[in-house]
XYZ file of C-alpha atoms in Angstrom:
84
model
C 87.211 116.528 66.536
C 88.225 116.986 70.179
C 86.875 113.541 71.135
C 88.851 111.984 68.281
C 92.076 113.580 69.586
C 91.504 112.188 73.074
C 90.761 108.754 71.654
C 93.968 108.798 69.570
C 95.976 109.957 72.582
C 94.611 107.079 74.690
C 95.285 104.585 71.910
C 98.880 105.806 71.555
C 99.435 105.675 75.310
C 98.170 102.088 75.495
C 100.257 101.086 72.468
C 103.446 102.529 73.968
C 102.750 100.834 77.319
C 102.281 97.447 75.658
C 105.431 97.907 73.561
C 107.450 98.791 76.660
C 106.195 95.668 78.461
C 107.185 93.491 75.477
C 110.567 95.183 75.007
C 111.529 95.227 78.684
C 110.114 92.130 80.410
C 110.504 91.794 84.165
C 113.863 90.521 85.352
C 113.934 86.904 86.552
C 113.566 86.536 90.305
C 116.946 86.754 92.008
C 118.693 88.295 88.986
C 119.161 91.649 90.722
C 120.955 89.918 93.581
C 123.539 88.468 91.176
C 124.641 91.889 89.892
C 127.856 93.439 91.262
C 127.785 96.703 93.184
C 128.031 99.639 90.791
C 128.766 103.171 92.030
C 127.772 104.685 88.681
C 129.527 107.552 86.867
C 128.483 110.431 89.147
C 130.498 111.617 92.136
C 128.058 111.970 95.016
C 128.509 109.802 98.098
C 125.074 108.404 98.901
C 124.872 105.551 101.396
C 123.129 102.571 99.800
C 123.080 98.805 100.168
C 123.748 96.007 97.692
C 123.623 92.230 97.903
C 127.102 90.701 97.888
C 126.716 87.215 96.436
C 130.170 86.191 97.717
C 129.334 86.885 101.358
C 125.615 86.065 100.878
C 124.539 89.222 102.678
C 123.573 92.823 102.074
C 126.396 95.315 102.521
C 126.787 99.081 102.509
C 128.372 100.949 99.583
C 128.609 104.519 98.310
C 126.409 105.241 95.298
C 127.475 108.095 93.023
C 123.917 109.306 92.446
C 123.305 108.240 88.834
C 123.671 105.178 86.630
C 124.674 101.972 88.307
C 122.397 98.940 88.262
C 119.369 97.495 90.044
C 121.401 95.980 92.905
C 121.084 99.285 94.759
C 118.780 99.642 97.745
C 118.009 102.693 99.884
C 117.753 100.635 103.073
C 119.262 97.468 104.474
C 115.790 96.012 105.016
C 114.821 96.615 101.361
C 117.937 94.742 100.273
C 117.230 91.876 102.675
C 113.609 91.590 101.489
C 114.682 91.408 97.838
C 117.697 89.149 98.324
C 116.917 86.845 101.284
């Protein structure tokens, strides 16, 4: 019975992984760079970088620590690699 439980667990894990991939496909290339900066609802002041499509460059902003969107990079170089 123990082997059956492991097999069912593995099956369920694979099923959930496949469902997540179908439900949440990868974002189109460059989509992240089109998003506006978003501080999020929390009140921390964490230095981050976002791509400003108006100025066509990565700029610093203060992230609140939660929420927000994918246009949020820990380093300037990470932003520049993603949004050249």
